[in-house]
Amino acid sequence: MSKYKLLSNKYVKVLIKYPTLTFLIVFSLSVAIFNTQFLTLGNIFNVLRQTSVNAIIAAGMTFVIITGGIDLSVGSILAFSGAILAKIVINEGNIFFGIAALVIIGILLGLLNGIIICKGRVQPFIATLGTMILLRGATLVFSEGRPISFGSVEHAKILDLVGSGYFLRIPIPVYIMIIIFAIGYFLLKHMRVGRYIYAVGCNEKAAHIAGINTEKVKIFAYTVCGLLSAVAGLIVTTRLSSAQPTTGAGYELDAIAAVVIGGTSLSGGRGSIIGTLVGALIISVLNNALNIMDVSSYYQMVVKGAVIIMAVILDRSK
Amino acid sequence: MDNILLKMKGINKNFSSVKVLDNVDFNVYKSEVMALLGENGAGKSTLMKILSGIYSKDDGEIIYDNETIDLKSPFQAYKKGIYIIMQELNLISEFTVAEAIFLGIEPLKVLRTIDWNSVNKRAAELLNSLKLSFSEQEFVRNLSVGNQKMVELARAIVFNANIIIMDEPTDALTNVEKDILFNVIRDLKGSGKSVVYITHRLDEVFEICDRVTVLRDGKTVYEEKTSKVTKGILINRMVGISKLKENYWENIERGDEVLKINKIENIYIRDITFSLFEKEILGIFGLVGSGRTALAKTIYGYYKCNSGEIFLRKRCVKLKDCLQAKELGIIYISEDRKNEGLIVELAVKENITLSSLRKYCKFCGVIDRKKEDRTVKSYISKLNIKVNSIDDKVVYLSGGNQQKVSIAKGLDCDPLILILDEPTRGVDVGARREMYNIINDLKRKGITIIFISSDIDEILSICDRVMVMYKGTMTGMLDREKMNKNNLMSLAFNVKI
């Protein structure tokens, strides 16, 4: 009898419906039992800050993957826009100009991906593989292969707050992440373009015949992804007060992992941005917990890979 | 008779309680070409799929070479010497002709590696004997449709087929290619092979076939030597008695001209001219492949016109895409609900407002969900759509309810012209009646309806006028007085009435 009561409980129902969320909670609690360091406020904020960059990229990736596409160029956009920001801060000394340039670069590069894919009729994987390599090269050319450091620029100190500052003891990147996910959720759930993104991902032909401009919808998704990659670039660059030309390599895979763990289907049309947030949290909680427990980083990779596969199997068997 | 090679006796086949074949008899004679005729849905394809092992029969007997056979898979049929050449091409386009011909029956060497020398040599000999001019090393993708059919024929010969079934083989062929094909068929006949020839072109029946079998509503109604029949007799046999007793036609005086199509043309349709009026239902009838859907999609802007004009309320419009047609008030509801008409993985609500979502947006594209829910609920009660909740996924609804969702989606765009492509396909009888009433309702409200259907009965029952198409052209426009089964069928087979 008590078993049935438990199953009909509202919270329990949510946990059954979202196995990845359940996994996150159960895993966190079990780590907390063995290790007192884990559930301290300091560590929680630390994990959230570590999550923020991947989560923000993964938010953009969610848009793209729901349309049925993929974006491999996120790490390169991150590095390129960061390098531009650093260069402007050093040369012009104007941080607002720098941030504006970073945002615009992110939007333009996302737009470029979308246009190559839709107008050039190139498969998303190939198109963004191309821009990924191209932009990495461009960043290396632009920075001459060296970090562009603005740590010594006096009035850039305030810029460092974006990456390493705190407000009410919570890291600034965490606020940025929360705002982005709130906007992303609203966009996908309550706005026309969000509805169209799902429609295009489910069945592009039917969406086209329903009179939707499917190309515009897809270009929008890649633009959002480009913009959010640049925002992630802002956090990474300002945290180090320096733009590393090789930063962000491999970030696309972490972002895709977060999206997939979060229950979004790689074939498009199905998924949610909140799932992505849970996915990104699982990845960083895993890393953090294994770190605290002194597990070697080699094992961490083994565990991460296994979790990705398990998460997808769990999601399919639902 | 002695020269019967294959006899199908009392074949029955049901698809989920719908009787598709009802006690069908069918014979194939040695060294003869047998034509298989019938209107859409008469059961030709099903019968041939049973003969080629793709479907299994529910009941009945197949006697081949004085021996009862039971075909469980296409491969078994191949081994018995029965080979089907489908209407759509079934070759792998990245293979060479030789590879494609021998796919699955490659001659092997000692170590079970493929004997390519033998493959190429035999393929070359085969092409030579069929008097074909392309090389066995040519890639399939570089061949014309006609030559690809020839490759399939060569494949049938390699399989040592005694009975070759061809479904609409001349569908995409030029006249020259057709003549080559017919010569090959005559040669095959000469060498003792039999052919079953499914077609919608009556001329070809008289040109190449020795006998003809007519199916109607899943029954065999006629078998005769072609030398003893005329086109008129054949059409007469294909036309059945009406299944739909009710007459849904409502006599309303039609309004002003809404749409005028003047000589539009593209790769699918040729030289189409007609006018549409307010408060009328125009039927479009034709056999599969007659270009009905292509015409509808051209009016909807999905396919571009190469020439000709479209006038909407006397204003010439150049349609760029579906989006523009939708905004001008032309709405197309696809026959293919799963792939084109609906997004089945999305909810009922999301589907109904998909085309008209702009109406529900307040500022910057934020959806007014309350307004959306209200409208969706009003359609659900107006069209009597059976759902538990407006958030149900469309994929779980019955065919009739899916169709109603599709129509609600179209109606919510406030159309001037609503094009319904096979709106009653896969819909049960009760839902059909509802559909006809809905359509009449729309007609009374002044919406122009284009009603595309393969079902003569429903066209006769509801339409004000009917246009008949044949191979991308318009063969006739009939008014209510001239609308009868014989006329429609004759025009659909391009026979003068």
Coordinates of N, CA and C in Angstrom, one line a residue, chain A residues 186 188-193 195-196 198-200 202-203 205-213 216 269-270, chain B residues 300 302 322-323 326 338-340 342-343 345-346 350 353-355 357-358 361 364-367 369 372 409:
Chain A
F186 N 12.1 30.2 -22.4 CA 11.0 31.0 -22.8 C 10.9 31.0 -24.3
L188 N 12.0 28.7 -26.5 CA 11.5 27.4 -27.0 C 10.1 27.0 -26.7
K189 N 9.7 27.5 -25.5 CA 8.4 27.1 -25.0 C 7.3 28.1 -25.4
H190 N 7.6 29.3 -25.4 CA 6.5 30.3 -25.5 C 6.5 31.2 -26.7
M191 N 7.6 31.0 -27.5 CA 7.6 31.9 -28.7 C 7.5 31.1 -30.0
R192 N 7.0 31.8 -31.0 CA 6.7 31.2 -32.3 C 7.9 30.4 -32.8
V193 N 9.1 31.1 -32.8 CA 10.3 30.5 -33.4 C 10.6 29.2 -32.7
R195 N 8.5 27.0 -31.4 CA 7.6 26.0 -31.9 C 8.0 25.6 -33.3
Y196 N 8.5 26.5 -34.1 CA 9.0 26.2 -35.4 C 10.2 25.3 -35.4
Y198 N 11.0 23.1 -33.2 CA 10.6 21.7 -33.0 C 10.0 21.1 -34.2
A199 N 9.1 21.9 -34.9 CA 8.4 21.4 -36.1 C 9.4 21.1 -37.2
V200 N 10.4 21.9 -37.4 CA 11.4 21.7 -38.4 C 12.2 20.4 -38.1
C202 N 11.2 17.8 -36.2 CA 10.4 16.6 -36.3 C 10.2 16.2 -37.8
N203 N 9.9 17.1 -38.6 CA 9.5 16.8 -40.0 C 9.7 18.1 -40.9
K205 N 9.9 18.6 -44.1 CA 9.1 18.7 -45.3 C 7.6 19.1 -44.9
A206 N 7.1 18.5 -43.8 CA 5.7 18.9 -43.4 C 5.7 20.4 -42.9
A207 N 6.8 20.8 -42.3 CA 6.9 22.1 -41.8 C 6.9 23.1 -43.0
H208 N 7.7 22.7 -44.0 CA 7.7 23.5 -45.2 C 6.4 23.7 -45.9
I209 N 5.7 22.5 -46.0 CA 4.4 22.5 -46.6 C 3.3 23.3 -45.8
A210 N 3.6 23.3 -44.5 CA 2.7 24.1 -43.6 C 2.9 25.6 -43.8
G211 N 3.9 25.9 -44.7 CA 4.1 27.4 -44.9 C 5.1 28.0 -43.9
I212 N 6.0 27.2 -43.4 CA 7.0 27.8 -42.5 C 8.3 28.0 -43.3
N213 N 8.9 29.1 -43.1 CA 10.2 29.3 -43.7 C 11.3 28.6 -43.0
K216 N 14.9 29.9 -42.6 CA 15.1 31.0 -41.6 C 15.2 30.4 -40.2
G269 N 13.9 17.3 -33.2 CA 12.4 17.3 -32.9 C 12.0 17.1 -31.5
R270 N 13.0 16.6 -30.7 CA 12.6 16.2 -29.3 C 13.7 16.6 -28.3
Chain B
Y300 N -0.2 25.5 -55.1 CA 0.2 25.9 -53.7 C 1.6 26.5 -53.7
Y302 N 4.4 25.0 -54.2 CA 5.5 24.0 -53.8 C 6.3 23.7 -55.0
C322 N 5.4 28.0 -50.8 CA 4.2 27.7 -50.0 C 3.8 28.8 -49.1
L323 N 4.8 29.4 -48.5 CA 4.6 30.5 -47.6 C 3.7 31.6 -48.2
K326 N 0.1 30.4 -49.0 CA -0.6 30.4 -47.7 C -1.1 31.8 -47.3
K338 N 1.3 11.5 -42.9 CA 2.4 11.2 -42.0 C 3.6 12.0 -42.4
N339 N 3.9 12.1 -43.7 CA 5.2 12.8 -44.1 C 5.0 14.2 -44.4
E340 N 3.8 14.6 -44.9 CA 3.7 16.0 -45.4 C 2.6 16.8 -44.7
L342 N 1.1 16.5 -41.6 CA 1.1 16.7 -40.2 C 2.5 16.5 -39.7
I343 N 2.7 17.0 -38.5 CA 4.0 16.7 -37.8 C 3.5 15.8 -36.7
E345 N 4.7 13.8 -34.5 CA 5.3 13.7 -33.2 C 4.9 14.9 -32.3
L346 N 4.3 15.9 -32.9 CA 3.8 17.1 -32.1 C 2.4 16.9 -31.7
E350 N -0.5 21.9 -31.4 CA 0.7 22.5 -32.1 C 0.5 22.3 -33.6
T353 N -2.3 24.9 -35.1 CA -2.0 26.3 -35.2 C -0.6 26.4 -36.0
L354 N -0.1 25.4 -36.5 CA 1.2 25.4 -37.1 C 1.3 26.4 -38.2
S355 N 0.3 26.4 -39.1 CA 0.4 27.3 -40.3 C -0.1 28.7 -39.9
L357 N 0.3 30.3 -36.8 CA 0.8 30.7 -35.5 C 0.9 32.2 -35.3
R358 N 1.2 32.9 -36.4 CA 1.3 34.4 -36.4 C 0.1 35.0 -35.7
C361 N 0.3 35.5 -31.9 CA 1.5 36.2 -31.3 C 1.2 37.6 -31.0
C364 N 6.8 40.5 -30.5 CA 8.1 39.8 -30.7 C 7.9 38.3 -30.8
G365 N 6.8 37.8 -31.3 CA 6.6 36.3 -31.4 C 6.3 35.6 -30.2
V366 N 5.8 36.2 -29.1 CA 5.4 35.4 -27.9 C 4.0 34.9 -28.2
I367 N 3.8 33.6 -28.0 CA 2.5 33.0 -28.3 C 1.5 33.2 -27.1
R369 N -1.0 31.7 -25.4 CA -1.4 30.3 -25.2 C -2.9 30.2 -24.9
E372 N -4.7 30.5 -28.1 CA -4.4 29.3 -28.9 C -5.3 28.2 -28.4
K409 N -6.1 22.6 -39.3 CA -4.9 23.4 -39.6 C -5.1 24.3 -40.8

